[in-house]
Structures are given as C-alpha cells and as structure tokens.
mmCIF file of C-alpha atoms in Angstrom:
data_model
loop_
_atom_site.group_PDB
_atom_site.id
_atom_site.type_symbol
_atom_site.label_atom_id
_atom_site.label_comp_id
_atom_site.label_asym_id
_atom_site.label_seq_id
_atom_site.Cartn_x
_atom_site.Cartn_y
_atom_site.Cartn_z
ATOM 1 C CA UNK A 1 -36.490 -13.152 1.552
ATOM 2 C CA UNK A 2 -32.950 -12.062 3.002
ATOM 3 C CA UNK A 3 -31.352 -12.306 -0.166
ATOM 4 C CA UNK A 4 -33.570 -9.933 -2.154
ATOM 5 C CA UNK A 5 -33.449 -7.209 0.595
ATOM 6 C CA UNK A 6 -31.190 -3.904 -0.179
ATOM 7 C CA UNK A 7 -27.521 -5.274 1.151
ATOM 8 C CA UNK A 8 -26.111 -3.141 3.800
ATOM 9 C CA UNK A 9 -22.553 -3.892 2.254
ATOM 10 C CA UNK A 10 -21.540 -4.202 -1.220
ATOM 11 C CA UNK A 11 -18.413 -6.264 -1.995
ATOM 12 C CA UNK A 12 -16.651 -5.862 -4.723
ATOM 13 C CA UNK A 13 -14.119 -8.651 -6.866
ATOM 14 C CA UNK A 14 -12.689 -8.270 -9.814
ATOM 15 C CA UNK A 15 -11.343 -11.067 -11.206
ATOM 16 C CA UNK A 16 -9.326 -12.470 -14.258
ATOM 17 C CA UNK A 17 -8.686 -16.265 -15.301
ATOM 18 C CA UNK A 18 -9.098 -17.816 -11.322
ATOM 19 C CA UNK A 19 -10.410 -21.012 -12.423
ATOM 20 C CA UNK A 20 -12.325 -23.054 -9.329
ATOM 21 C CA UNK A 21 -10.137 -21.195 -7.090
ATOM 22 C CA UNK A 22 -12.363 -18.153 -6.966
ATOM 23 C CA UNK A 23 -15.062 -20.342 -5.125
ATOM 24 C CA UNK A 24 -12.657 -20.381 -1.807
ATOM 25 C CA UNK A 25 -12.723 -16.392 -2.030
ATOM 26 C CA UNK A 26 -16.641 -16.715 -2.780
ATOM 27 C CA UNK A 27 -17.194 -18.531 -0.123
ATOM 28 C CA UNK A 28 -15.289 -16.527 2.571
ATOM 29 C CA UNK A 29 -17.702 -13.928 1.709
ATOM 30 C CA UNK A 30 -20.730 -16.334 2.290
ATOM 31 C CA UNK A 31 -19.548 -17.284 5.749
ATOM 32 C CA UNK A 32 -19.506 -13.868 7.039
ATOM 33 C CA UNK A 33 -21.495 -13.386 10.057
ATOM 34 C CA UNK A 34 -22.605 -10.165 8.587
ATOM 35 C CA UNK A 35 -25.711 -11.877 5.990
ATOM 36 C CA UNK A 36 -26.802 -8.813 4.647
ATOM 37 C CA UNK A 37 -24.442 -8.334 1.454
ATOM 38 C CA UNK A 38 -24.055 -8.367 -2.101
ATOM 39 C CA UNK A 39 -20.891 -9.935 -3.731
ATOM 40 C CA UNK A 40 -20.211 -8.412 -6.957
ATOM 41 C CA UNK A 41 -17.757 -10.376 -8.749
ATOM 42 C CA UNK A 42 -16.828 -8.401 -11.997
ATOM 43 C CA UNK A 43 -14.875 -10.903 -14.969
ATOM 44 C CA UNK A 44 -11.956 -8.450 -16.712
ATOM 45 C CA UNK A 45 -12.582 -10.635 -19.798
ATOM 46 C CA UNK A 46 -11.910 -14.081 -18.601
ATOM 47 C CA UNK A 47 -10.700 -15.683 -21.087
ATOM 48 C CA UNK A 48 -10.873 -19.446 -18.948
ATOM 49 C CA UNK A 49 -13.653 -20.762 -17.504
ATOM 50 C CA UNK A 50 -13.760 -18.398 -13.855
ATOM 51 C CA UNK A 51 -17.632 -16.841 -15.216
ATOM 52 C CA UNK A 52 -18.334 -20.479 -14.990
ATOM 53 C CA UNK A 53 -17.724 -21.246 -11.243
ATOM 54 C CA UNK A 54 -19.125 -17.601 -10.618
ATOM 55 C CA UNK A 55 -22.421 -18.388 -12.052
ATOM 56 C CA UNK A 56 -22.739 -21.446 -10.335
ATOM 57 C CA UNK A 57 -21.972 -19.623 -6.865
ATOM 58 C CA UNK A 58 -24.957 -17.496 -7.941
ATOM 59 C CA UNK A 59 -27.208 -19.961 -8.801
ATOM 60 C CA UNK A 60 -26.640 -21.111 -5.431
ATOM 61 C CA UNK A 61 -26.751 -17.738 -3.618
ATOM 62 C CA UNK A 62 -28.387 -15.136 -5.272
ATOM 63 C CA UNK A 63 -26.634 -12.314 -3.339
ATOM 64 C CA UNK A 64 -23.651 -13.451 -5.930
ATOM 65 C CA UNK A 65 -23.665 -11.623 -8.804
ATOM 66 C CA UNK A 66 -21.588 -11.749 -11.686
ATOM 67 C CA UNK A 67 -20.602 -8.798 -13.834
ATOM 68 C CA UNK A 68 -18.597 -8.953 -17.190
ATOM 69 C CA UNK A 69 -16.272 -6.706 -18.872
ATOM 70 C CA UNK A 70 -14.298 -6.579 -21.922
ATOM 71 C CA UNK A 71 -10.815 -6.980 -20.847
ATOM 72 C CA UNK A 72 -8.865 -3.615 -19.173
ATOM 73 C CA UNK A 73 -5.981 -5.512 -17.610
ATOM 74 C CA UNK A 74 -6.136 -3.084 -14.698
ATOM 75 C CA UNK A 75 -8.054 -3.945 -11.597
ATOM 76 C CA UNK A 76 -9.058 -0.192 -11.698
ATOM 77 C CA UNK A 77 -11.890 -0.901 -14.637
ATOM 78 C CA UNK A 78 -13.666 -4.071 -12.695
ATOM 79 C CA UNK A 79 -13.389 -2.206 -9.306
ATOM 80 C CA UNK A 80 -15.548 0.897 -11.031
ATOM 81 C CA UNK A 81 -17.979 -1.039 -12.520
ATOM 82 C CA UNK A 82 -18.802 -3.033 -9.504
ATOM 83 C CA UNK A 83 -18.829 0.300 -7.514
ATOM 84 C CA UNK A 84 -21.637 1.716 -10.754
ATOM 85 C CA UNK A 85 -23.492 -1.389 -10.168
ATOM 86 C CA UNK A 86 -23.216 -1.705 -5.758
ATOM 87 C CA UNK A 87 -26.645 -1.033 -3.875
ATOM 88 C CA UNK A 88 -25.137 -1.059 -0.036
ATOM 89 C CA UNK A 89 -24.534 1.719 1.791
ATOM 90 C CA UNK A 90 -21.006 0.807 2.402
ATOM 91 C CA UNK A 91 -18.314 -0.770 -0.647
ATOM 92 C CA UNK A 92 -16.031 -3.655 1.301
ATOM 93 C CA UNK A 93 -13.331 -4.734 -1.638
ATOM 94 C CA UNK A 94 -12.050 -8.047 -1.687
ATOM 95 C CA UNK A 95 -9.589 -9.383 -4.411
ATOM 96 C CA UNK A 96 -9.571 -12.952 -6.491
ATOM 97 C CA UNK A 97 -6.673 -14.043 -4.513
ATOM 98 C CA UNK A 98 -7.323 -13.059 -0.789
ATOM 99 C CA UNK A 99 -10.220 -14.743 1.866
ATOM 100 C CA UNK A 100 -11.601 -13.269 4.895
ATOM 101 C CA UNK A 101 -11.980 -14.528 8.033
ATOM 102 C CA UNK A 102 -15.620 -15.101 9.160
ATOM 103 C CA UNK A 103 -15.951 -11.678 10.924
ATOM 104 C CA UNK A 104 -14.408 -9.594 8.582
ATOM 105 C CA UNK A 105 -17.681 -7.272 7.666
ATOM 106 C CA UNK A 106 -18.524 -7.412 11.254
ATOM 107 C CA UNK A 107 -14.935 -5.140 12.088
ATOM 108 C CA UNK A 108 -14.832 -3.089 9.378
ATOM 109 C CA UNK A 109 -18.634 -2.108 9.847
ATOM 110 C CA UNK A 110 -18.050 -1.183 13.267
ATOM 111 C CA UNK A 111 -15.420 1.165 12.894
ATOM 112 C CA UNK A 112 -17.249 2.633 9.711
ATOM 113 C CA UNK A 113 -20.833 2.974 12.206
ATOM 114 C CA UNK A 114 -18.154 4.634 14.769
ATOM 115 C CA UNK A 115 -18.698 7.204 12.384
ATOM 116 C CA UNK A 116 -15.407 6.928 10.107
ATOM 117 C CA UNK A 117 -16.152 6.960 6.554
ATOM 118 C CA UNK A 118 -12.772 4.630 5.700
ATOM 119 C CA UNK A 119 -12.243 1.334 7.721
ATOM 120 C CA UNK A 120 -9.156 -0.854 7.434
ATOM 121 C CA UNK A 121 -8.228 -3.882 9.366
ATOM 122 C CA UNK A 122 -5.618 -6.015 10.160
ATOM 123 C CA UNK A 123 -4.502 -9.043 8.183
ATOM 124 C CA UNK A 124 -2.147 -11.810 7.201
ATOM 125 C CA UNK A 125 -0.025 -12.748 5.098
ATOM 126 C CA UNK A 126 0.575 -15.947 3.267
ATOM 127 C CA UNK A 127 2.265 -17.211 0.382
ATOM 128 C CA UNK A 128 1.213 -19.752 -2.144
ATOM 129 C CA UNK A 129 1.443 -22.781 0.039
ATOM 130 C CA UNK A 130 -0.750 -21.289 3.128
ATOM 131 C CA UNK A 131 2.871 -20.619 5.288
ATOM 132 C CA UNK A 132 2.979 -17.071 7.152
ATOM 133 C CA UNK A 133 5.277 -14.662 4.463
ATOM 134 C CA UNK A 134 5.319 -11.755 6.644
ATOM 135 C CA UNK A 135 3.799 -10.342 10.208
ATOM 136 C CA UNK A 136 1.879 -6.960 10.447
ATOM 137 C CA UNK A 137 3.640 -4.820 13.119
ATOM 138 C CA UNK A 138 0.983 -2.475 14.698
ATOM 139 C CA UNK A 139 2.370 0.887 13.127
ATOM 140 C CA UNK A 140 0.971 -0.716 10.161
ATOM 141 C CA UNK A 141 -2.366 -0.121 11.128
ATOM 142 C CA UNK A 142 -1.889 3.193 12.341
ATOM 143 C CA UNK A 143 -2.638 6.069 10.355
ATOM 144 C CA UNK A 144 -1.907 9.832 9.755
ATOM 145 C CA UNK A 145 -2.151 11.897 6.378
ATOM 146 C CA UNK A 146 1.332 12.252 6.150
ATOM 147 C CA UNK A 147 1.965 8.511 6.501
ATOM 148 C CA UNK A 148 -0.609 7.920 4.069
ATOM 149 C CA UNK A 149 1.396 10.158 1.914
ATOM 150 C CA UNK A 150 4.920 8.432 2.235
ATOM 151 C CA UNK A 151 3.994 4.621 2.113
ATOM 152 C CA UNK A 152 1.589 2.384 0.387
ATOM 153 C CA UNK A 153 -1.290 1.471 3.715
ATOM 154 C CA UNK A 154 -4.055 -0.486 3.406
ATOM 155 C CA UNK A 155 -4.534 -3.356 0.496
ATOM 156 C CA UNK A 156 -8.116 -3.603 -0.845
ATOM 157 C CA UNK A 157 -8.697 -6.202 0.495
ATOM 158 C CA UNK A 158 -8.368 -5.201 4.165
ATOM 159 C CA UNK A 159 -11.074 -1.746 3.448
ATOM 160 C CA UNK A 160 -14.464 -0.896 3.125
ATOM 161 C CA UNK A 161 -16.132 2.660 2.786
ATOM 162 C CA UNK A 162 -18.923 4.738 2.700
ATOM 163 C CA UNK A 163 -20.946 4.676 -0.676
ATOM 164 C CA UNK A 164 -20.376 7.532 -2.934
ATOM 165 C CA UNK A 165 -16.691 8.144 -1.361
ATOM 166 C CA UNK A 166 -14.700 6.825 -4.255
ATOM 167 C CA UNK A 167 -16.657 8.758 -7.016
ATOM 168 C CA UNK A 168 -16.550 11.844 -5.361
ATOM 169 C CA UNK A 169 -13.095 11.876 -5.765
ATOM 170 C CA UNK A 170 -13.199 10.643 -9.691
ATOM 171 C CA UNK A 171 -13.014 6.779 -8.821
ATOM 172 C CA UNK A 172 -10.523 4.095 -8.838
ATOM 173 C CA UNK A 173 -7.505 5.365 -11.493
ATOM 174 C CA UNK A 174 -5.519 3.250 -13.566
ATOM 175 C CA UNK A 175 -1.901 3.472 -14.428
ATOM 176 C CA UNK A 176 1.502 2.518 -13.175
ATOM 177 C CA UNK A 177 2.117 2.180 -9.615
ATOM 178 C CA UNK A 178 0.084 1.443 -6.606
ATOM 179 C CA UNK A 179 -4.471 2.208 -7.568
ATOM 180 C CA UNK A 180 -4.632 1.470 -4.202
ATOM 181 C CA UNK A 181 -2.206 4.081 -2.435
ATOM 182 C CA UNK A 182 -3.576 6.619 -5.278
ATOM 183 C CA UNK A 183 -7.405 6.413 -4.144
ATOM 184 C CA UNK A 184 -6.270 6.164 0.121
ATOM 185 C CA UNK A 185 -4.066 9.718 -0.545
ATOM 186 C CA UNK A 186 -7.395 11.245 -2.686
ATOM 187 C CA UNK A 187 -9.547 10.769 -0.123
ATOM 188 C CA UNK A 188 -7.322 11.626 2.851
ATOM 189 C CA UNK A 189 -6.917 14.831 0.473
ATOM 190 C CA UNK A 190 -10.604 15.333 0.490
ATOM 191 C CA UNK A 191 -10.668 15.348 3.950
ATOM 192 C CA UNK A 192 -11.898 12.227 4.841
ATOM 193 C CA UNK A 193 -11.472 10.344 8.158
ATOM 194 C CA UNK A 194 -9.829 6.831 8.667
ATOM 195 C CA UNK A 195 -10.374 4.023 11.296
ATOM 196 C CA UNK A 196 -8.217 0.926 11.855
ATOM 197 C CA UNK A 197 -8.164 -2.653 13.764
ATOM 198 C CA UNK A 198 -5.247 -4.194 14.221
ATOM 199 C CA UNK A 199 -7.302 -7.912 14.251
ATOM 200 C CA UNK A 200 -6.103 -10.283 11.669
ATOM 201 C CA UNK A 201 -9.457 -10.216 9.562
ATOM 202 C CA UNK A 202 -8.212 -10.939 6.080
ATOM 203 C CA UNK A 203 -5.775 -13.275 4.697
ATOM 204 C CA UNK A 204 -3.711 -12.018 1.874
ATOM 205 C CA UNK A 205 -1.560 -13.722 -0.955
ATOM 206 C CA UNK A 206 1.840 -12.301 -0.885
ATOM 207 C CA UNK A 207 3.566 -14.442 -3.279
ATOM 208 C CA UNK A 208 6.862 -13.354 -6.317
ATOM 209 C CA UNK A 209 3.822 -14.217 -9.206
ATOM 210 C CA UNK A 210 1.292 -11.467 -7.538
ATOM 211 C CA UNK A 211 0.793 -8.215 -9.418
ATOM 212 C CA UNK A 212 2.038 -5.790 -6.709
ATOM 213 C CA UNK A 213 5.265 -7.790 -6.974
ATOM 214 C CA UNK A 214 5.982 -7.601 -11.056
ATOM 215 C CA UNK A 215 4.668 -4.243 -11.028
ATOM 216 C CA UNK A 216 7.435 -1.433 -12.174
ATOM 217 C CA UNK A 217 8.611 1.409 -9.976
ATOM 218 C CA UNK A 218 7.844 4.426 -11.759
ATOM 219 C CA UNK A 219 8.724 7.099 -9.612
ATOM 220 C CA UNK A 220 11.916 7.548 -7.387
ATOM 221 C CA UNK A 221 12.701 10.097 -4.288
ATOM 222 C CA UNK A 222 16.160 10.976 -5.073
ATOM 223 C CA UNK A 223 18.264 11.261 -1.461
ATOM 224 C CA UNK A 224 21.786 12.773 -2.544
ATOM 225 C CA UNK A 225 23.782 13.802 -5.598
ATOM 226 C CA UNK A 226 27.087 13.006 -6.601
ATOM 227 C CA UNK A 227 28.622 14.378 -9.780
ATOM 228 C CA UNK A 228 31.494 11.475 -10.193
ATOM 229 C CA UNK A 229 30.012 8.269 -11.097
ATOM 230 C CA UNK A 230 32.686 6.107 -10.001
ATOM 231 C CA UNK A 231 31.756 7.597 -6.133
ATOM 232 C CA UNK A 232 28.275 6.834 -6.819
ATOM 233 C CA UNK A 233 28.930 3.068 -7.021
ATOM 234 C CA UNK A 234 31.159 3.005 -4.360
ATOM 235 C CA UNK A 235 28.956 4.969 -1.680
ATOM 236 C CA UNK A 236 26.181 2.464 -2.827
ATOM 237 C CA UNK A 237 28.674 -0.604 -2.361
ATOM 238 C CA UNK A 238 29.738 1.216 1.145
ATOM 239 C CA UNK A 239 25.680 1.142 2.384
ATOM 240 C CA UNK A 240 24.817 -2.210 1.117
ATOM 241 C CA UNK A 241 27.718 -3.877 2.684
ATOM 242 C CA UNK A 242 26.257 -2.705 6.316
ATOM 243 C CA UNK A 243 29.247 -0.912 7.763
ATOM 244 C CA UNK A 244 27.122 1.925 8.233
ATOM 245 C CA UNK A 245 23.841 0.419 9.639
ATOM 246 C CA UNK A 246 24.715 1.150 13.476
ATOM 247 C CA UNK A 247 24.359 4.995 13.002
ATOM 248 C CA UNK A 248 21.955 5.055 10.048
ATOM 249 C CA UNK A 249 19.451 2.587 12.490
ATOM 250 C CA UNK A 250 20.110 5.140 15.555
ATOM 251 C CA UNK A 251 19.181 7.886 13.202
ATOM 252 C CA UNK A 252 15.637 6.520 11.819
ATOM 253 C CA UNK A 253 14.608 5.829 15.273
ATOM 254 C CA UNK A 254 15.192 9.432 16.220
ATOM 255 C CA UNK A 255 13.902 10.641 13.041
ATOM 256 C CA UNK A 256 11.077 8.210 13.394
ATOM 257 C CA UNK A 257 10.332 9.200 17.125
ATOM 258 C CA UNK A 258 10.042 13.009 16.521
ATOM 259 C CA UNK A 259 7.723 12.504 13.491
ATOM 260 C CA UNK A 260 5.328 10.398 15.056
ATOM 261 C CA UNK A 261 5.303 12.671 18.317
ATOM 262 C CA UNK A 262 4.537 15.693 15.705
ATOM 263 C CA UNK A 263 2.307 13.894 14.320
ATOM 264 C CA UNK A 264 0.089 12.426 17.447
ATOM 265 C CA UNK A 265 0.195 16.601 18.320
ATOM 266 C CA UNK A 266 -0.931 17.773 15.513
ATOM 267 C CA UNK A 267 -4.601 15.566 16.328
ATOM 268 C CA UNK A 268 -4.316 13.914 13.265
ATOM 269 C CA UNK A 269 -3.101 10.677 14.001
ATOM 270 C CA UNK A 270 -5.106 7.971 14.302
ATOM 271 C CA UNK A 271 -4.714 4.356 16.230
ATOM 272 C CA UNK A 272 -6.068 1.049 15.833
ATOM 273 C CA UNK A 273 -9.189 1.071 18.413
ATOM 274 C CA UNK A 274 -7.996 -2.658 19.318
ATOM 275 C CA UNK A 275 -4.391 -1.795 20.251
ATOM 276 C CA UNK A 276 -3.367 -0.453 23.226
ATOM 277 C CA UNK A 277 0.022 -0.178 22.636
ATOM 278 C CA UNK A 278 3.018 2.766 22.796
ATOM 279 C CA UNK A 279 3.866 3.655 19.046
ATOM 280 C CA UNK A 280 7.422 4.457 20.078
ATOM 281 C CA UNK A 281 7.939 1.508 21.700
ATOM 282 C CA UNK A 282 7.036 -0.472 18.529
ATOM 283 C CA UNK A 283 9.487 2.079 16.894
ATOM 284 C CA UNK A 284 11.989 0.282 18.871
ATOM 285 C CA UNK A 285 11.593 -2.836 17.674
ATOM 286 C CA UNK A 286 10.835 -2.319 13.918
ATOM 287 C CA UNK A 287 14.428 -0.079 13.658
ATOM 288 C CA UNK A 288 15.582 -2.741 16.154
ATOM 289 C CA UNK A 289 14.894 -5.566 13.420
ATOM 290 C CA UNK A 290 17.444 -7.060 11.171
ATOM 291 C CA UNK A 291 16.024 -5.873 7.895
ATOM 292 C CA UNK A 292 18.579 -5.032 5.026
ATOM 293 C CA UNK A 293 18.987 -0.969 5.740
ATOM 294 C CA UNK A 294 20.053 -0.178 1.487
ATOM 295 C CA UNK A 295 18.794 -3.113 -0.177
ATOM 296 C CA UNK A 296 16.104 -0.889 -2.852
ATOM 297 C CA UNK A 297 18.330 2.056 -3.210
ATOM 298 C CA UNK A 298 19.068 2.997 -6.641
ATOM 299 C CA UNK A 299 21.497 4.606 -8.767
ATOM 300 C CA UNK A 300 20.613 6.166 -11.290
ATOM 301 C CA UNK A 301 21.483 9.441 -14.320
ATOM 302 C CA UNK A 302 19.954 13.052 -13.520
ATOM 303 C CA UNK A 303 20.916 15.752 -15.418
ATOM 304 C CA UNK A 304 24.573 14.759 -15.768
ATOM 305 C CA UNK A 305 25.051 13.586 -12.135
ATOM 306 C CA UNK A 306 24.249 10.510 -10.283
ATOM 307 C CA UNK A 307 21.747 10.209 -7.393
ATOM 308 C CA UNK A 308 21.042 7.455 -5.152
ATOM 309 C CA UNK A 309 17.128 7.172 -4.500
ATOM 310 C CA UNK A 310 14.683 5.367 -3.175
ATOM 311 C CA UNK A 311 11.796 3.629 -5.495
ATOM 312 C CA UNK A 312 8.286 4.588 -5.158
ATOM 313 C CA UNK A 313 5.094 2.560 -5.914
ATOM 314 C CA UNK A 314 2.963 5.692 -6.266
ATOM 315 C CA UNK A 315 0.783 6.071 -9.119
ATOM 316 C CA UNK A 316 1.245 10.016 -10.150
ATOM 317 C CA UNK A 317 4.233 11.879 -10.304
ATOM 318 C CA UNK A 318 2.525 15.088 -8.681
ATOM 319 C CA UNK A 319 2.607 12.186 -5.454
ATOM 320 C CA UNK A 320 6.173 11.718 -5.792
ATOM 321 C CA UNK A 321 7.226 15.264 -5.540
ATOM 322 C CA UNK A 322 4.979 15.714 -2.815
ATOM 323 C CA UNK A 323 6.616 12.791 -0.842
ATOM 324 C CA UNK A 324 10.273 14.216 -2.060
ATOM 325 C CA UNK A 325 9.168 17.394 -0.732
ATOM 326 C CA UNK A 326 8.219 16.195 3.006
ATOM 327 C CA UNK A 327 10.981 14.100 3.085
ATOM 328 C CA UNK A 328 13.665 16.088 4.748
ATOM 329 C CA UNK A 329 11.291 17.468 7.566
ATOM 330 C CA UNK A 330 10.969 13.404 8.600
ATOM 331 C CA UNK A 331 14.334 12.174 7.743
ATOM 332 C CA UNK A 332 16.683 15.023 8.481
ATOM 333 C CA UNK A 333 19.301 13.091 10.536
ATOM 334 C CA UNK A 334 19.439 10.023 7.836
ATOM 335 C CA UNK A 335 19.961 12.655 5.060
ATOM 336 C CA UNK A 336 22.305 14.422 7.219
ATOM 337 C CA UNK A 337 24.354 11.262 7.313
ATOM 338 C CA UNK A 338 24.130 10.388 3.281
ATOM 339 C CA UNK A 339 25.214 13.927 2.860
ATOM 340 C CA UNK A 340 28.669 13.188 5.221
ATOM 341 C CA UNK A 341 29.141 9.761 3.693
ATOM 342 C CA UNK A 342 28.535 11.336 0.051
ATOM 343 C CA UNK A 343 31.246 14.315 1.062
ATOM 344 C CA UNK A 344 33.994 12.030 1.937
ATOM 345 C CA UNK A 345 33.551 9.703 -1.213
ATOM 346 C CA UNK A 346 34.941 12.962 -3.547
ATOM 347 C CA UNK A 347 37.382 14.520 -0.999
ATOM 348 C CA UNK A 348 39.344 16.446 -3.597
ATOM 349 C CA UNK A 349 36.042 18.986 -4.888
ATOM 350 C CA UNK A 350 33.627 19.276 -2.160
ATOM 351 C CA UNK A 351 31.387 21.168 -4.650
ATOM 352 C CA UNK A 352 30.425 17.747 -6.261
ATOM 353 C CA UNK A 353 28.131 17.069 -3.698
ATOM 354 C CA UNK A 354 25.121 18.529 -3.436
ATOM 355 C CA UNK A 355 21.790 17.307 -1.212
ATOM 356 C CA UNK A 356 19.053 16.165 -2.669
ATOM 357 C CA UNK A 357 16.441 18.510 -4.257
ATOM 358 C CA UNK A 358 12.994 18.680 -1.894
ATOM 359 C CA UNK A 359 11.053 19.872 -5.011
ATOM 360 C CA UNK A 360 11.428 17.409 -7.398
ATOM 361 C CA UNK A 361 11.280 13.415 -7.796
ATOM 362 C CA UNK A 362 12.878 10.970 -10.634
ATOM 363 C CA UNK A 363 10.671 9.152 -12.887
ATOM 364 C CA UNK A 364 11.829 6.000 -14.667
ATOM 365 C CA UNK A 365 11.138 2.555 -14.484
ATOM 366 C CA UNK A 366 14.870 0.517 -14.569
ATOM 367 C CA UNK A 367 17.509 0.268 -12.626
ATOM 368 C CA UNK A 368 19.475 2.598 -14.237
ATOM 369 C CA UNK A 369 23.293 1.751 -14.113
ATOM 370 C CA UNK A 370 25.434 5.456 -15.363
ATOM 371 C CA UNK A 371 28.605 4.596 -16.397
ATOM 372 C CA UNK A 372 31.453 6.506 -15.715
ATOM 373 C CA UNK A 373 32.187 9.515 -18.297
#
C-alpha cells in the first residue's frame, strides 16, 4: 500500500542516452530513508536503450515512473514535464549523472518544513573515476539575493522546493547559459526564501565531458576599457603572469569582507543551519588559496576599444547587466586597481582609459582576440 499513497516528494530526472548507468542514480533514490516519493524519470528522446532499464526499475518499484518526450536537447523540457506530471507537495531534482546519499530527502525536507520554501544542501564532487574533483567551502552554501545574483549557487541536484514554486514564476527556461542560476535568481526575485546545509548529501559528476563544462559563455561583465589594443594584450599578459596577485588578493578580501558584513546587516543573508562557522574567517582562507587570480578574463572588441571581462554563465542578458551594474558597489578596490594598472599601460593619452560601464554587459560567445588597428 505505501507505494500507491500520494508521495510527499516528487523527484524529478531527466535523462538522455544513460544506458544501465541510470539504475545507480535510480537506486540512490530507492534507498532514501524518506519512503514516501515518486521518481519521475522523464526520457528527452532516448535514442539507446535508457527507457529500457527505467521500465524495469518500475516494474520493480512502482513509485518509478517513466515519462517520454520527443527530444528538446535542453534539460529545461524534461524538468517541466516531470514538474506537469509531480503529485508531492515538494519537487526534489536529481540529474542522470549525480546519486544521493541515503538521507538526502530527509535534509532537504527539514529545512523546507522549517518553513523555507527553497532547500539546498551540501555535496561532493567527483569526477568520472569516483576521485574527489573539488571541495565545497562553506560560503558555498551560504546565501543572500545579491550572491544569488553574481554567481551560479545551487546545482539541481542538491534542491528541492515547494510545489507550484517553479510555475509561478513561468517554469524551468531554456537557452544558453546556466537553467539552473536563471530559475534560483526568479524566485529569489519573487521573493522567495532559501535554506541551506552544509552536509555532503549529494554526490555530483564534475567531469571535462559534462554539459555545464562544454556549455558557451554568452554573456561577459566587462571590468575596464582600453582604446589601444596592443595595451590590452599586454595588461592581460601582466595579470596572468601573477606579478600583481599580492595586492589584487588583499583587495578581494577587503572587498569581500565589507560586502558580506552589508549583507549579514541588511537581514538578508542566510547561513547553513549546520555550520557554525565565521564567514569572514572562511573569507580568509578562500582569498588565502592558491587559485589562478586572471585565468577566465577575456579580451575582447566593444565599440572600437578593447575591454577585459569576465565570462558569465547566466542565461539572460537583462541578468548580466544587472550583475555589471552591482559590480562596482562589491568590487570597488579590485576595479580601482585594474583602472591604475590599465592607466599606466598607455602613459602617453590618459584619455584612453576609461572604467568600465555599470550599465551595460558584453554578449558573445568566443574568445574574441582584436587585433591591433
């Protein structure tokens, strides 16, 4: 009888050409000490034999269902039809590639009963061989609408939500750039409230072949202008080579310090309930870190000069001038410092230089390489 009961959870998968390897994501879902779900795994036109494996996981656990699409090549598509076709009272997302851990449901429940109506845990990352790619620092799990604004939070696979949410804010979008940072920043925009957990609860593939890895940057926050090319490349050459990193590190953590203290004023900010930690400290240690400072700056044509900019994995463009527009409120020391650098690369004509523009952000998807006139 527990399987034809109303789920209290509906999980949705969308999935395309997984082969027997979707069973090990199945089945994370069917050791979750939370029983009362539905698992709706939703075939973007598979064109192997993935509906095969899924239907036998149903036939051995009806609260597996399988739901098939003509093929959208966007995870969007699946994600909306599972969401037309979910009974629970809450939507957990889990995708063809990740697993959870056991108590996964139980986390993210609790923080969404806590009265939240977003949850978002913690997780791991591995690559393709099971090895640790990366480690989750805690300000990862914090959250704030402005940092939902400026970087990608959350993978789908790590959140669950209140039914109806997701609609009410005209559903899962398709398009270039990040579906996932699109839908977070729509409903932070509607007003709606986050929770987090720090606790490792889902294990994610991070791997070169993944789609968040071959997907193109669209969008670009543009930092400084220079009008002579030939300055351009060298300024870039001058950051990349790391002469620079011992101010431009002391500068993000102050920048980095003040925003987060504005931000824990202004009562928006929001902690993992499992961390008891001091979110400056941790800025410490992430600015502390040996992480390549330049590494995905850009140069690239606008309007007959040459900016360096940063790439962006947002989805709309309306999300990239909002970002570009905040920026130099957060990051007014590191600016401050491009600005300098950018001044003394054309000595002669100080009118060259100009800052970069708050109100708008580049679109394009190449690395653009100007050449010089």
């Amino acid at each position: 009888m527990e399987h034809r009961r109303v789920p209290r959870v509906s999980v949705i998968c969308p999935t395309y050409n997984r082969s027997g390897a979707i069973i090990r994501t199945i089945d994370s879902v069917r050791a979750q000490t939370v029983r009362e779900w539905e698992l709706l795994v939703v075939s973007d036109g598979c064109e192997d034999d993935t509906e095969e494996w899924v239907a036998r996981a149903a036939r051995e656990d009806p609260r597996v269902r399988l739901l098939r699409l003509a093929r959208t090549g966007h995870p969007s598509g699946p994600r909306n039809a599972g969401l037309a076709e979910a009974r629970g009272a809450y939507v957990a997302y889990l995708d063809h590639d990740d697993t959870w851990h056991p108590h996964h449901l139980r986390v993210v429940l609790e923080l969404l009963s806590g009265g939240a109506d977003v949850a978002a845990s913690g997780c791991e990352y591995r690559d393709a061989t099971g090895g640790v790619a990366a480690e989750l620092p805690p300000l990862s799990c914090c959250w704030h609408p402005q940092l939902q604004l400026m970087g990608p939070m959350f993978e789908p696979s790590r959140v669950a939500h209140r039914s109806g949410l997701v609609e009410s804010v005209g559903g899962w979008r398709p398009g270039a750039g990040l579906e996932d940072w699109d839908l977070w920043l729509r409903l932070a925009d509607a007003g709606h409230t986050f929770a987090t957990a720090l606790e490792p609860t889902a294990v994610l593939l991070t791997d070169g072949g993944t789609r968040r890895h071959r997907m193109a940057r669209p969008h670009r926050i543009p930092l400084v202008h220079l009008a002579d090319a030939r300055a351009a490349h060298a300024l870039l050459r001058e950051l990349r080579a790391g002469r620079h990193d011992g101010v431009f590190r002391a500068a993000c953590r102050e920048d980095m310090r003040e925003w987060y203290a504005a931000m824990a004023r202004d009562g928006g900010f929001v902690r993992p309930t499992d961390w008891h930690g001091d979110p400056l400290d941790e800025i410490d240690r992430v600015v502390g870190g040996t992480a390549k400072l330049f590494e995905e700056l850009v140069l690239v044509p606008d309007r007959g000069r040459f900016a360096l900019a940063r790439n962006l994995l947002c989805a709309r463009p309306e999300h990239a001038r909002r970002a570009t527009a905040l920026l130099p409120a957060i990051q007014p020391r590191q600016l401050r410092l491009l600005t300098e650098l950018a001044e003394a690369a054309v000595p002669p004509d100080p009118a060259n230089i100009t800052v970069r523009e708050p109100a708008r952000a580049l679109r394009g998807t190449g690395h653009a390489r100007p050449r010089a006139g």
